[in-house]
mmCIF file of C-alpha atoms in Angstrom:
data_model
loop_
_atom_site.group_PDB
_atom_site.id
_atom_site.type_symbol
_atom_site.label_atom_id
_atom_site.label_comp_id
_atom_site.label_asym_id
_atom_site.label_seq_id
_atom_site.Cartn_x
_atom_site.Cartn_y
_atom_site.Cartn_z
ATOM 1 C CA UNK V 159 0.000 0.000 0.000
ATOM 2 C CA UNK V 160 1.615 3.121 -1.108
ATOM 3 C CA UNK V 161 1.193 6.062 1.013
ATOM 4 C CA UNK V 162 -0.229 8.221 -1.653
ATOM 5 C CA UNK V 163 -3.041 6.089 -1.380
ATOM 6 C CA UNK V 164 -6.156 7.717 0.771
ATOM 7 C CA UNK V 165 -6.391 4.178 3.033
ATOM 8 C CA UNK V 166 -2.754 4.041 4.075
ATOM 9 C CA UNK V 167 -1.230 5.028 7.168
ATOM 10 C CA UNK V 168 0.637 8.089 5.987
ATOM 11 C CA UNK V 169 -2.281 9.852 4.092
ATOM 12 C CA UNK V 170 -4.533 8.804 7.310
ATOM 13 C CA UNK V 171 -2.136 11.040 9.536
ATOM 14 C CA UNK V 172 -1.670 13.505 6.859
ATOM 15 C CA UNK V 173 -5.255 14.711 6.951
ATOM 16 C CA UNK V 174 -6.048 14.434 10.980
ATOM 17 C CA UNK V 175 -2.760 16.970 11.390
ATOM 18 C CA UNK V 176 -4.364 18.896 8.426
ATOM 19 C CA UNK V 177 -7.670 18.662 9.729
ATOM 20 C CA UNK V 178 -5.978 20.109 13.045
ATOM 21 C CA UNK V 179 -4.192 22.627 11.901
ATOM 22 C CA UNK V 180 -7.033 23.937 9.094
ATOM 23 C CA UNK V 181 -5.292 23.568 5.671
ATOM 24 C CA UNK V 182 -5.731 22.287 2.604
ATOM 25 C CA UNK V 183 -3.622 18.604 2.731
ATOM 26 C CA UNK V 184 -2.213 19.059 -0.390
ATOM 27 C CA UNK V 185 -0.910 22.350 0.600
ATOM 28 C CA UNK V 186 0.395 20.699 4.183
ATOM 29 C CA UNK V 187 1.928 17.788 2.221
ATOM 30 C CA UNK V 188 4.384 20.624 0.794
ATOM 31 C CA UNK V 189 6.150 21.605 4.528
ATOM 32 C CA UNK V 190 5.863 18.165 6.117
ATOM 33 C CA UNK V 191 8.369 14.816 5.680
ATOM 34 C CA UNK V 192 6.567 11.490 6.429
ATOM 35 C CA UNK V 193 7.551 7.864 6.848
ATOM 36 C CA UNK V 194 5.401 4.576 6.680
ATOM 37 C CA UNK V 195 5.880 1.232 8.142
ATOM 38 C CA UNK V 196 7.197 -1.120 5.635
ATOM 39 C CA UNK V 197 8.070 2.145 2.967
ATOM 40 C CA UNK V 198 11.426 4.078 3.434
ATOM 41 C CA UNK V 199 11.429 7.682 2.268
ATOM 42 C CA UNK V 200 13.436 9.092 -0.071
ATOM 43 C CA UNK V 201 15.678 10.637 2.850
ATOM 44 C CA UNK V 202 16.861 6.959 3.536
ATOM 45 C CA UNK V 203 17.202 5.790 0.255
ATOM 46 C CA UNK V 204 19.379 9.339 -0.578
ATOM 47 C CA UNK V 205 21.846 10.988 2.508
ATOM 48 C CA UNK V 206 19.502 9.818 5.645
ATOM 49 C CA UNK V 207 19.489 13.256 5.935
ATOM 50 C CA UNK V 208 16.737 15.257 8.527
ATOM 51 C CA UNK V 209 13.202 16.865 7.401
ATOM 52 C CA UNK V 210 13.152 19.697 5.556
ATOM 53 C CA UNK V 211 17.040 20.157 4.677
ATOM 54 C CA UNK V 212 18.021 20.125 8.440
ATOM 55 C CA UNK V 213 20.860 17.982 9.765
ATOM 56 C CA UNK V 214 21.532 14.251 9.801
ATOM 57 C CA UNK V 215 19.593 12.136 12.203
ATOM 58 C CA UNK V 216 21.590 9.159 13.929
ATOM 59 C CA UNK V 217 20.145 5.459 14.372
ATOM 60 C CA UNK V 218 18.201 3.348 12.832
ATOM 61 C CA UNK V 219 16.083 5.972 10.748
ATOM 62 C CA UNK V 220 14.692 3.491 8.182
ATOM 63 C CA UNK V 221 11.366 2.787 10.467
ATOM 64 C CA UNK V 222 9.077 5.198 12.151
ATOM 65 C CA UNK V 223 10.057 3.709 15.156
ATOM 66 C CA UNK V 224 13.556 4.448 14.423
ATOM 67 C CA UNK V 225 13.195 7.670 13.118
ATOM 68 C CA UNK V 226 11.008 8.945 16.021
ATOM 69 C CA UNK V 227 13.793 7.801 18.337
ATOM 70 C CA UNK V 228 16.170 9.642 16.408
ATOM 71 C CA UNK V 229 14.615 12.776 16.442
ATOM 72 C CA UNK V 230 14.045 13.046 19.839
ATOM 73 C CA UNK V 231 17.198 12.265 20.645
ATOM 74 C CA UNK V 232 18.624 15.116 18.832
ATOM 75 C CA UNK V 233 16.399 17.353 20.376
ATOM 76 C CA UNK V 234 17.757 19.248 23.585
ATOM 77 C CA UNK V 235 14.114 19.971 25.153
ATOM 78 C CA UNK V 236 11.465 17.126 24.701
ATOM 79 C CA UNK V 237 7.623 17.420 25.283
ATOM 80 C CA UNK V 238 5.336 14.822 24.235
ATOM 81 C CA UNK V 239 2.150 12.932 24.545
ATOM 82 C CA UNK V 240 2.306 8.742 23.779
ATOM 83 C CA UNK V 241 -0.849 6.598 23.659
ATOM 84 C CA UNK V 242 0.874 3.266 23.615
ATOM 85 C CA UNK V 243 4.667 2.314 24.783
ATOM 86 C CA UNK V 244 5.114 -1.322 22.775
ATOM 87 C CA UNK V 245 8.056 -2.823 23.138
ATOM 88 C CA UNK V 246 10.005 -1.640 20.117
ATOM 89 C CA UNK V 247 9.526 1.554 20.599
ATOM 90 C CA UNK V 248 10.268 1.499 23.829
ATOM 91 C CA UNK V 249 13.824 0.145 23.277
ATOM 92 C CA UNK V 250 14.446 2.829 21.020
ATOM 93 C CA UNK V 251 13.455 5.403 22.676
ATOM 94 C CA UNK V 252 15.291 4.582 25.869
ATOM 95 C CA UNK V 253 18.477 4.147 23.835
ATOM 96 C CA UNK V 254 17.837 7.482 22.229
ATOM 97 C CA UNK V 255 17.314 9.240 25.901
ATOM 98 C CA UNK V 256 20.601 7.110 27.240
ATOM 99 C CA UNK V 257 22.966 8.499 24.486
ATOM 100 C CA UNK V 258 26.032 10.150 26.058
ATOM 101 C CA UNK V 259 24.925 8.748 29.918
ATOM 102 C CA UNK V 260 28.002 8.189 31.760
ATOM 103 C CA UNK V 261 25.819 6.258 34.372
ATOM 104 C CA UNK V 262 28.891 8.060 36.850
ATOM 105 C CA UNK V 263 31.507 5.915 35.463
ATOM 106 C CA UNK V 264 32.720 7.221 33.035
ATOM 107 C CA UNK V 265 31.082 4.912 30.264
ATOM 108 C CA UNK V 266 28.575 5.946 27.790
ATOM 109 C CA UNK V 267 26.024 4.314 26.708
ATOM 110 C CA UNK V 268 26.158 4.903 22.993
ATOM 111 C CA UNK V 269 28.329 6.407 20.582
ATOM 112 C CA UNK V 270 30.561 9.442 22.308
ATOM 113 C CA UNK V 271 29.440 11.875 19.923
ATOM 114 C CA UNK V 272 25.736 10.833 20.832
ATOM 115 C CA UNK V 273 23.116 13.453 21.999
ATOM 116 C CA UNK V 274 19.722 13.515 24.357
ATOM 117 C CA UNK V 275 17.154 15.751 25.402
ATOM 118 C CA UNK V 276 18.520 17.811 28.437
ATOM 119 C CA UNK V 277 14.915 18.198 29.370
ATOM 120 C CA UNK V 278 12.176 15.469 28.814
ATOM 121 C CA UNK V 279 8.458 15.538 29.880
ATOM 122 C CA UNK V 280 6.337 12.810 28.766
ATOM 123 C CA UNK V 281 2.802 12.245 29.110
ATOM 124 C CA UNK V 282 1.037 8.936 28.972
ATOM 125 C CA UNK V 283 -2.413 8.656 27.862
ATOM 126 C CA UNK V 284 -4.417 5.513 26.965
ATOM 127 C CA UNK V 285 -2.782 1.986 26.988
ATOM 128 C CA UNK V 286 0.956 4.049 28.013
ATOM 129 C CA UNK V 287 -0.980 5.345 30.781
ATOM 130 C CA UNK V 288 -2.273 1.505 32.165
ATOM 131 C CA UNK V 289 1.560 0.797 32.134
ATOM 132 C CA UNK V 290 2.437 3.098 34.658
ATOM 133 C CA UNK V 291 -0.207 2.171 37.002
ATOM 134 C CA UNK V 292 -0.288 -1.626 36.479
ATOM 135 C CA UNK V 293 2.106 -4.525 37.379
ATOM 136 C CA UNK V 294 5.257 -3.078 35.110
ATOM 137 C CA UNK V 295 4.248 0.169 36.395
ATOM 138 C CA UNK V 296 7.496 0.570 39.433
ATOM 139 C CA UNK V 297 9.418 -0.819 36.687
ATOM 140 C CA UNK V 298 8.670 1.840 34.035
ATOM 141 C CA UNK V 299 8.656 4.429 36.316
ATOM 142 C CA UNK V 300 11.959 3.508 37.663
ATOM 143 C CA UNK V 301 13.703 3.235 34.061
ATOM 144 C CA UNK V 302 12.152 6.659 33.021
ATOM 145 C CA UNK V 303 13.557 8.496 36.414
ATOM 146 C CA UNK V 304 16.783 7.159 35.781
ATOM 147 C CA UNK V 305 17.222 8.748 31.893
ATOM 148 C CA UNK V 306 15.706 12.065 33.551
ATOM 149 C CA UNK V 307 12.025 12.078 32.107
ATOM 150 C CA UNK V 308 9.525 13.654 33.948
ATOM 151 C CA UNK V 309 6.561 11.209 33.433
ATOM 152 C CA UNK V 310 2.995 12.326 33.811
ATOM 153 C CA UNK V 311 -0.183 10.164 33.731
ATOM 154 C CA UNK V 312 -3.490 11.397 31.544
ATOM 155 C CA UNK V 313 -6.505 9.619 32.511
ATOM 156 C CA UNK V 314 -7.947 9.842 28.570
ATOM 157 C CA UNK V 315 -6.410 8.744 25.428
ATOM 158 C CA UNK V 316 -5.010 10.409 21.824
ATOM 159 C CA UNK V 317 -5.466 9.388 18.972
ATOM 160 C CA UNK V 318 -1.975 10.058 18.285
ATOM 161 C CA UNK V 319 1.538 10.420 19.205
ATOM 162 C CA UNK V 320 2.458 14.220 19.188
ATOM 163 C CA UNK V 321 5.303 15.771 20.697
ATOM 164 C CA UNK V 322 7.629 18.872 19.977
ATOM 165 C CA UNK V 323 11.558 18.277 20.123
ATOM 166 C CA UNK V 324 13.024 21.548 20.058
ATOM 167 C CA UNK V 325 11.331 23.589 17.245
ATOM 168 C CA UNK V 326 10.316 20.537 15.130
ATOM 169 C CA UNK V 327 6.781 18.818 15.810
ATOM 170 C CA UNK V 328 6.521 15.401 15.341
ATOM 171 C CA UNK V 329 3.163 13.016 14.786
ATOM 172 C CA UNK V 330 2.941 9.687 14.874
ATOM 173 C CA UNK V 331 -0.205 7.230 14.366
ATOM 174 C CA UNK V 332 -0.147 3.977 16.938
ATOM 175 C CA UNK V 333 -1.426 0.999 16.651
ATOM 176 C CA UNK V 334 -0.926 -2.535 18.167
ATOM 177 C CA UNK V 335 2.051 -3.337 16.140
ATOM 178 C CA UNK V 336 3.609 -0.163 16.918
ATOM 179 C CA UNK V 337 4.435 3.198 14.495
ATOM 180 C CA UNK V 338 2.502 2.972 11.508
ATOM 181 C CA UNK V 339 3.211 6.614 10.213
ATOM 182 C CA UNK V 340 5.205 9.448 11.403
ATOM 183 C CA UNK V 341 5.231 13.204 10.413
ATOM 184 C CA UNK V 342 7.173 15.469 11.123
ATOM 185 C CA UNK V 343 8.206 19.495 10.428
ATOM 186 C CA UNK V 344 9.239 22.598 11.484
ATOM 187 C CA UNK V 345 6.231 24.205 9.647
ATOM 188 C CA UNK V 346 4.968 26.951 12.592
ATOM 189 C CA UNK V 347 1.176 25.971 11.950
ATOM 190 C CA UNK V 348 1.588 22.972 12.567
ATOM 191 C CA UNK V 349 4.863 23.162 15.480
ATOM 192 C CA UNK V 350 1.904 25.533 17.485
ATOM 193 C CA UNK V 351 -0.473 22.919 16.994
ATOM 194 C CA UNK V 352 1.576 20.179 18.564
ATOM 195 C CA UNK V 353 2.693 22.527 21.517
ATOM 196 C CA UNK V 354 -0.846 23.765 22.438
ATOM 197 C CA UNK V 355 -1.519 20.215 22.754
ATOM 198 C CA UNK V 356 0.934 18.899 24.630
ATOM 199 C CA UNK V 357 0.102 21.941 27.022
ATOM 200 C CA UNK V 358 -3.440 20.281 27.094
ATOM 201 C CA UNK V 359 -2.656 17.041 28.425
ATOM 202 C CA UNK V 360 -0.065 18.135 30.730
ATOM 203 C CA UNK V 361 -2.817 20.553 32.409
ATOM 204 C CA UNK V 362 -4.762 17.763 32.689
ATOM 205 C CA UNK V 363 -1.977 14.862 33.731
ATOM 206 C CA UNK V 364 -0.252 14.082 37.100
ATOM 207 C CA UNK V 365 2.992 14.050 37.614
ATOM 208 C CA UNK V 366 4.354 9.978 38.643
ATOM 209 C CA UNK V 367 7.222 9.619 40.545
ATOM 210 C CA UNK V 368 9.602 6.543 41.393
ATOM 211 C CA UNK V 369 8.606 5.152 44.422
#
């Protein structure tokens, strides 16, 4: 399924940020990049370079999982808003958040040029949200403490993944198997957008803590 077509993954998130943000989608398809499960853009296939011109992106950039990761981890100041936490993603993203830990001794994590977020809140809504509070939940809580995320809980749900690394918004459409589509861009519409919403569900989210 290509994701020109209406049905796919990529158009599907495509119009809801359009929707959102009140343009036209063809118009929106001109400032935003997007990747598909199972499709690699033509930034992978050329220099793996970022959206929109910007800078390389390290990791695995080939999957929306991947790429996701990536970009937050190049971000110095992360906000964001996740629905569901499956276990791929969740791999990446804590390697992404560990790049350039010491851990105190000395030894990094990742690669010693690597990057993270000086500042990460994250909200979890929906099904993420049930894995802070359930059996894993000390677990979780304890992993995100030690890479420095603030972690909130939403009692509610999204329909997507949204959060803002930096100036750059990113989208991303969960389902079970995880990252189906991702957007992202540093188009302002669409950057206030993602920020006035991650405002909303931190208003309306409590703070979790490791204990």
């Amino acid at each position: 399924m290509s994701d020109g077509d209406p049905a796919s993954p990529a158009a599907a998130l495509r119009s809801l940020v359009a929707r959102a943000v009140d343009v036209d989608p063809e118009r929106l398809d001109e400032r935003v990049d997007t990747l598909e499960r199972g499709r690699a853009s033509a930034d992978d296939e050329a220099t793996e370079s970022g959206p929109a011109g910007e800078g390389a992106v390290s990791g695995d950039i080939g999957t929306p999982a991947g790429r996701l990761a990536a970009l937050v981890g190049e971000s110095e100041s992360v906000v964001a808003v996740v629905p569901r936490f499956e276990a791929d993603l969740a791999r990446r993203l804590n390697a992404a958040l560990a790049a350039g830990d010491d851990g105190g001794d000395g030894a990094t994590d990742t690669e010693p040029d690597a990057v993270a977020p000086r500042e990460a809140r994250v909200v979890f809504t929906g099904a993420a949200a049930d894995r802070l509070a359930g059996a894993t939940g000390p677990v979780v809580r304890r992993a995100l403490a030690d890479r420095g995320v603030d972690a909130y809980r939403h009692d509610g749900d999204s329909p997507v993944a949204v959060a803002l690394g930096d100036d750059r918004a990113v989208v991303g459409l969960v389902d079970d198997a995880g990252v189906a589509a991702l957007l992202w861009t540093d188009d302002p519409a669409v950057r206030e957008w993602a920020a006035a919403t991650c405002r909303r569900y931190l208003d309306a989210a409590e703070r979790v803590t490791d204990d």
